[in-house]
mmCIF file of C-alpha atoms and ligand atoms in Angstrom:
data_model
loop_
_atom_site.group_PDB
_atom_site.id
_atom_site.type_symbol
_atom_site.label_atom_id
_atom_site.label_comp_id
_atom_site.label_asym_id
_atom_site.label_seq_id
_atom_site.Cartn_x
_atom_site.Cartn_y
_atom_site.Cartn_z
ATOM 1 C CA UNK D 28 73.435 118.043 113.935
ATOM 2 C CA UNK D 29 76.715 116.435 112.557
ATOM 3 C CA UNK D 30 78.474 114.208 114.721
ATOM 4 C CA UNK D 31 82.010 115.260 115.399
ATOM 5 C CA UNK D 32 84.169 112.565 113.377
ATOM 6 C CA UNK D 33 86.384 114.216 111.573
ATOM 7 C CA UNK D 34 88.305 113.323 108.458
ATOM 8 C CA UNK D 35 91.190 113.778 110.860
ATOM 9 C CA UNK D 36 90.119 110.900 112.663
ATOM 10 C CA UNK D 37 93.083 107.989 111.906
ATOM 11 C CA UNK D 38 90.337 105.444 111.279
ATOM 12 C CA UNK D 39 88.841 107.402 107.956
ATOM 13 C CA UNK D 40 91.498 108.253 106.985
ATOM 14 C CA UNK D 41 91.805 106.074 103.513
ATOM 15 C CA UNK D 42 88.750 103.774 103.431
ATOM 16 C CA UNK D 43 89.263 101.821 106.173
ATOM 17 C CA UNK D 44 92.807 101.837 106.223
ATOM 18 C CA UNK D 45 94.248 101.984 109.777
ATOM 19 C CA UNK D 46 96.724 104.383 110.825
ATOM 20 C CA UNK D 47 98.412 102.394 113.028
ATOM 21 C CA UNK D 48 96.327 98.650 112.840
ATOM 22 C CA UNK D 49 95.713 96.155 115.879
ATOM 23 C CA UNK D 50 97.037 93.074 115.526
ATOM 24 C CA UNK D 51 93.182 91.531 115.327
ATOM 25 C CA UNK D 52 92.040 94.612 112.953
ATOM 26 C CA UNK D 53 90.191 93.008 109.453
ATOM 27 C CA UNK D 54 92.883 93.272 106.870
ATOM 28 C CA UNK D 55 91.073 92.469 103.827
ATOM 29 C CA UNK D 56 89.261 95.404 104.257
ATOM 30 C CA UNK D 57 92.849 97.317 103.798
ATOM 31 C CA UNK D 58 93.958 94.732 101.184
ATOM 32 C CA UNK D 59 91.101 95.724 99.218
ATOM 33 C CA UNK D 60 90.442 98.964 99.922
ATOM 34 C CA UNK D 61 94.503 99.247 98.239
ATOM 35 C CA UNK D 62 93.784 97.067 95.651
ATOM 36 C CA UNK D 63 90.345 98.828 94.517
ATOM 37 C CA UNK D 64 92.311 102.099 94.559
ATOM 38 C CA UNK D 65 94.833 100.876 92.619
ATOM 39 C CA UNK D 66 92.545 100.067 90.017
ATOM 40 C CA UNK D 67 91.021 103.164 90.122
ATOM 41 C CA UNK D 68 94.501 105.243 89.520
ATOM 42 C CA UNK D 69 95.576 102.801 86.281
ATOM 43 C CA UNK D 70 92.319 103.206 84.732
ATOM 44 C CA UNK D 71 92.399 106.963 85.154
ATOM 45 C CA UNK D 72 95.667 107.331 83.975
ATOM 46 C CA UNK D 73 95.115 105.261 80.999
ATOM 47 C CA UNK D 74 97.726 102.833 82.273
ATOM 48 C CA UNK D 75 97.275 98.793 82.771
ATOM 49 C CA UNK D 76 97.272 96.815 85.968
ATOM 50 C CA UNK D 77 98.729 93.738 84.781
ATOM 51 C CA UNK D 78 98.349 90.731 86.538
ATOM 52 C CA UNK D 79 102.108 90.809 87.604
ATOM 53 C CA UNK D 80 101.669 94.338 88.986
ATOM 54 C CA UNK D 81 98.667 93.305 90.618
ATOM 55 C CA UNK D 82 100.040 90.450 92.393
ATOM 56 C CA UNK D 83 103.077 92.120 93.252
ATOM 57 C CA UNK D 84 100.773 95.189 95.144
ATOM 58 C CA UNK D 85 98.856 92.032 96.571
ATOM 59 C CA UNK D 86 101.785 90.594 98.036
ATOM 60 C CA UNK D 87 102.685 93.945 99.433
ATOM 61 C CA UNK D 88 99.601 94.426 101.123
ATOM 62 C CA UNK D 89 99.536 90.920 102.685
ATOM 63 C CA UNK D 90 100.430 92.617 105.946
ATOM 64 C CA UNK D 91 101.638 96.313 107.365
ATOM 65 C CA UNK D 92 104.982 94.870 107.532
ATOM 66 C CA UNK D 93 107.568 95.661 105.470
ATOM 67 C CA UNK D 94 108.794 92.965 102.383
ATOM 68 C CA UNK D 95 111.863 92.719 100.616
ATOM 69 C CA UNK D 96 111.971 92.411 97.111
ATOM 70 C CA UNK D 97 113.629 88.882 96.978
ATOM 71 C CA UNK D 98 110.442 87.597 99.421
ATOM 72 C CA UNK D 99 108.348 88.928 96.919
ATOM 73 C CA UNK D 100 110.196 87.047 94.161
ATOM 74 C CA UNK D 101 109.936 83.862 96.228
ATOM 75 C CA UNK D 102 106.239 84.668 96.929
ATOM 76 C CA UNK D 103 105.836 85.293 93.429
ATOM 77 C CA UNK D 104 107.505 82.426 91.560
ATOM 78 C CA UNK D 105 105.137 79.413 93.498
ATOM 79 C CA UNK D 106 102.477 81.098 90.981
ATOM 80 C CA UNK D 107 104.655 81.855 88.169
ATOM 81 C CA UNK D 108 107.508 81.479 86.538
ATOM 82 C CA UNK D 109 109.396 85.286 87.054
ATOM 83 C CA UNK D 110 112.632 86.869 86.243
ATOM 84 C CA UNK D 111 113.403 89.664 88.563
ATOM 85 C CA UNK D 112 113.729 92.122 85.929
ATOM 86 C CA UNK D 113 109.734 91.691 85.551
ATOM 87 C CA UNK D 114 109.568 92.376 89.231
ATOM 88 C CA UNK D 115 112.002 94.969 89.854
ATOM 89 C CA UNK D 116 110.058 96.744 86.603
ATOM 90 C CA UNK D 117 106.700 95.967 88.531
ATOM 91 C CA UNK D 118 107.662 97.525 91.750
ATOM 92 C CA UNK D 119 108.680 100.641 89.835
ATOM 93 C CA UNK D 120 105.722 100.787 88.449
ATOM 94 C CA UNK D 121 103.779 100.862 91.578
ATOM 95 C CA UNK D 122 106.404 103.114 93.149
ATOM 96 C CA UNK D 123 106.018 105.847 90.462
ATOM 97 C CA UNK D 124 102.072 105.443 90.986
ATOM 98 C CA UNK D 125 102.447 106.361 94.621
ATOM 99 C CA UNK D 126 100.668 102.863 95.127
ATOM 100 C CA UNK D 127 103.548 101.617 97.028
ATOM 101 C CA UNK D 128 106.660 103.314 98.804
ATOM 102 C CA UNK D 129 110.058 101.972 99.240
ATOM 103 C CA UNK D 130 112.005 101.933 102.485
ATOM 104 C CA UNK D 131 115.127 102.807 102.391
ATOM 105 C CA UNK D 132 116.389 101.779 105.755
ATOM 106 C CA UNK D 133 115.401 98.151 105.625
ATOM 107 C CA UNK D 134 115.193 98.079 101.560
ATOM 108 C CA UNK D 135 111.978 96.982 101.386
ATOM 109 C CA UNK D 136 108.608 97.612 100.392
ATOM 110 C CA UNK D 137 104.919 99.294 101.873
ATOM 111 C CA UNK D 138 101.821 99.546 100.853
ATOM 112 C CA UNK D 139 101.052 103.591 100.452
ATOM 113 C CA UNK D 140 97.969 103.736 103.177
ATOM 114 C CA UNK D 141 97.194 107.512 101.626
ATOM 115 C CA UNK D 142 97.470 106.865 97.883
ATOM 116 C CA UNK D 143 94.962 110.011 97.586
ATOM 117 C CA UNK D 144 97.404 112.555 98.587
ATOM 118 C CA UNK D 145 99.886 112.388 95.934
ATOM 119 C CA UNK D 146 102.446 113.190 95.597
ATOM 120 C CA UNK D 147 103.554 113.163 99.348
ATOM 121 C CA UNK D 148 106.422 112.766 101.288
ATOM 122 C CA UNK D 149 106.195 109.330 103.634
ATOM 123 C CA UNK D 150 106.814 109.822 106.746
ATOM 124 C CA UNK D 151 106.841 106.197 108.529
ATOM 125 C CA UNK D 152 106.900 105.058 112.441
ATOM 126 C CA UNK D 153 108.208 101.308 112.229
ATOM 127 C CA UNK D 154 108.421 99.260 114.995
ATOM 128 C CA UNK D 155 111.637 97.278 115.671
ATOM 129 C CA UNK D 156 109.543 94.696 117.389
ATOM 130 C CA UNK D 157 107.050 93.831 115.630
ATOM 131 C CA UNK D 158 107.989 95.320 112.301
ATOM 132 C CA UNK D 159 104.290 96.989 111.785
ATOM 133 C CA UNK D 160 104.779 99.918 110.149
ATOM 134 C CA UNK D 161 102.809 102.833 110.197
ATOM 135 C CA UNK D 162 102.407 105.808 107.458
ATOM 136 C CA UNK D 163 101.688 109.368 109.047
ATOM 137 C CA UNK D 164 99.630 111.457 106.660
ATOM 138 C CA UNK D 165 101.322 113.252 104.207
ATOM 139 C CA UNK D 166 103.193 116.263 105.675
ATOM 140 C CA UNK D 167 105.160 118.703 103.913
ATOM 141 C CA UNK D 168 108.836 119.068 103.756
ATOM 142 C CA UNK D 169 109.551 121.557 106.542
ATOM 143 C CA UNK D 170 110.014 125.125 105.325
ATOM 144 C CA UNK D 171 113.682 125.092 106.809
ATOM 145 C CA UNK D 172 114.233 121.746 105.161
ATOM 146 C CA UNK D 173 113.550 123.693 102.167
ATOM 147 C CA UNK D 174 115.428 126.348 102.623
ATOM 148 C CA UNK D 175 118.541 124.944 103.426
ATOM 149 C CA UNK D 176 118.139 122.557 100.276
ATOM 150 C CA UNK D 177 117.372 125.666 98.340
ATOM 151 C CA UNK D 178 120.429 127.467 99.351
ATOM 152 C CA UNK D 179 122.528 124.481 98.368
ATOM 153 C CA UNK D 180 120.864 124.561 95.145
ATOM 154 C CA UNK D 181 119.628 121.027 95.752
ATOM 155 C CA UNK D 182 116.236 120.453 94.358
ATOM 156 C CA UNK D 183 114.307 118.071 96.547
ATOM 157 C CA UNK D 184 112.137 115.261 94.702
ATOM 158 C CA UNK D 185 110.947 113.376 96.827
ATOM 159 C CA UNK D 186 111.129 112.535 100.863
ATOM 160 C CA UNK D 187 111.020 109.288 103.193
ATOM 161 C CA UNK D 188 111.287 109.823 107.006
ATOM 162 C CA UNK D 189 111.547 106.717 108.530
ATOM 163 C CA UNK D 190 111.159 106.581 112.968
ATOM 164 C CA UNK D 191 112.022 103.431 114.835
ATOM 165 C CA UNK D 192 110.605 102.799 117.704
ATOM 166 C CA UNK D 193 108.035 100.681 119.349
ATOM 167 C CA UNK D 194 104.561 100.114 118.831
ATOM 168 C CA UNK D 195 101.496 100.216 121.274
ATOM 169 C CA UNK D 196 100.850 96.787 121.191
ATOM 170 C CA UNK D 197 104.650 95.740 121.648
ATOM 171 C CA UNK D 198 104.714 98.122 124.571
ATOM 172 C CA UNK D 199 101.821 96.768 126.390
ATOM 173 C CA UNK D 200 102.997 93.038 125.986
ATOM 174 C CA UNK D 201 106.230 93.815 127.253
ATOM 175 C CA UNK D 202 107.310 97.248 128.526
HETATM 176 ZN ZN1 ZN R 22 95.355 96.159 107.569
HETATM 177 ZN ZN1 ZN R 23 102.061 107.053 101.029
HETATM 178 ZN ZN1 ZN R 24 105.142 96.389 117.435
#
């Protein structure tokens, strides 16, 4: 008999990518889980990782918290020497990949922990704490949502939901 993990299960989701991580979880394994991935999409779209994209997803992937692009142009430019044309051209590039989604709240940047399900509409929990943020699984645009948008003759492209709040962890260490 099968055991009873399902693909629902938060911790298969994407190859080892946490829904919503511990503190103490092994991030490489998410790092490179995103990173392998991203390989994967480029080549199959004929398209090139270049090392600047690369490092850019990298950097964004350091952690599940959110980065802003002028960090990432800091982080960058101990390696190389960057304009932020380059980078604002690299971040696109991962953006219109669905390797990487863009915050609008904070503007800032996050690793896509569902890159399979594209395209999708993220729908984030981010916690004002601790700043860990946390991609739900891609869920459709509600039917009303649509409607209404319809009605106004508004086409929708894309969606980000974004819900502050506060994290397990930051609720156990101080309620
Ligand atoms: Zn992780
Ligand atoms: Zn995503
Ligand atoms: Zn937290």
């Amino acid at each position: 008999m099968r055991d009873h993990t399902t693909t629902a299960d938060p911790d298969q989701q994407q190859a080892g990518i946490p829904l919503f991580p511990s503190p103490d979880h092994a991030h490489h394994r998410c790092r490179n889980a995103a990173l392998q991935h991203a390989a994967r999409v480029c080549k199959s779209h004929g398209l090139r990782l270049t090392r600047l994209r690369r490092q850019t997803l990298e950097m964004i992937w350091k952690s599940h918290r959110p980065v802003k692009a002028y960090a990432l142009l800091a982080q960058l430019s101990v390696q190389r020497k960057l304009a932020p044309p380059s980078l604002y051209r690299a971040l696109h590039f991962l953006e219109q990949q669905g390797l990487i989604h863009r915050l609008r709240s904070t503007r800032s940047f996050i690793g896509c922990s569902h890159p399979a399900t594209t395209p999708h509409s993220g729908q984030f929990l981010i916690c004002i704490r601790c700043d860990t943020v946390a991609e739900l699984p891609g869920l459709p645009i509600t039917p009303g949502t649509q409607r209404t948008a319809t009605s106004l003759g508004f086409a929708i492209d894309r969606a980000t939901v974004e819900f502050l709040g506060q994290c397990q962890t930051c609720r156990t260490l101080a309620p």
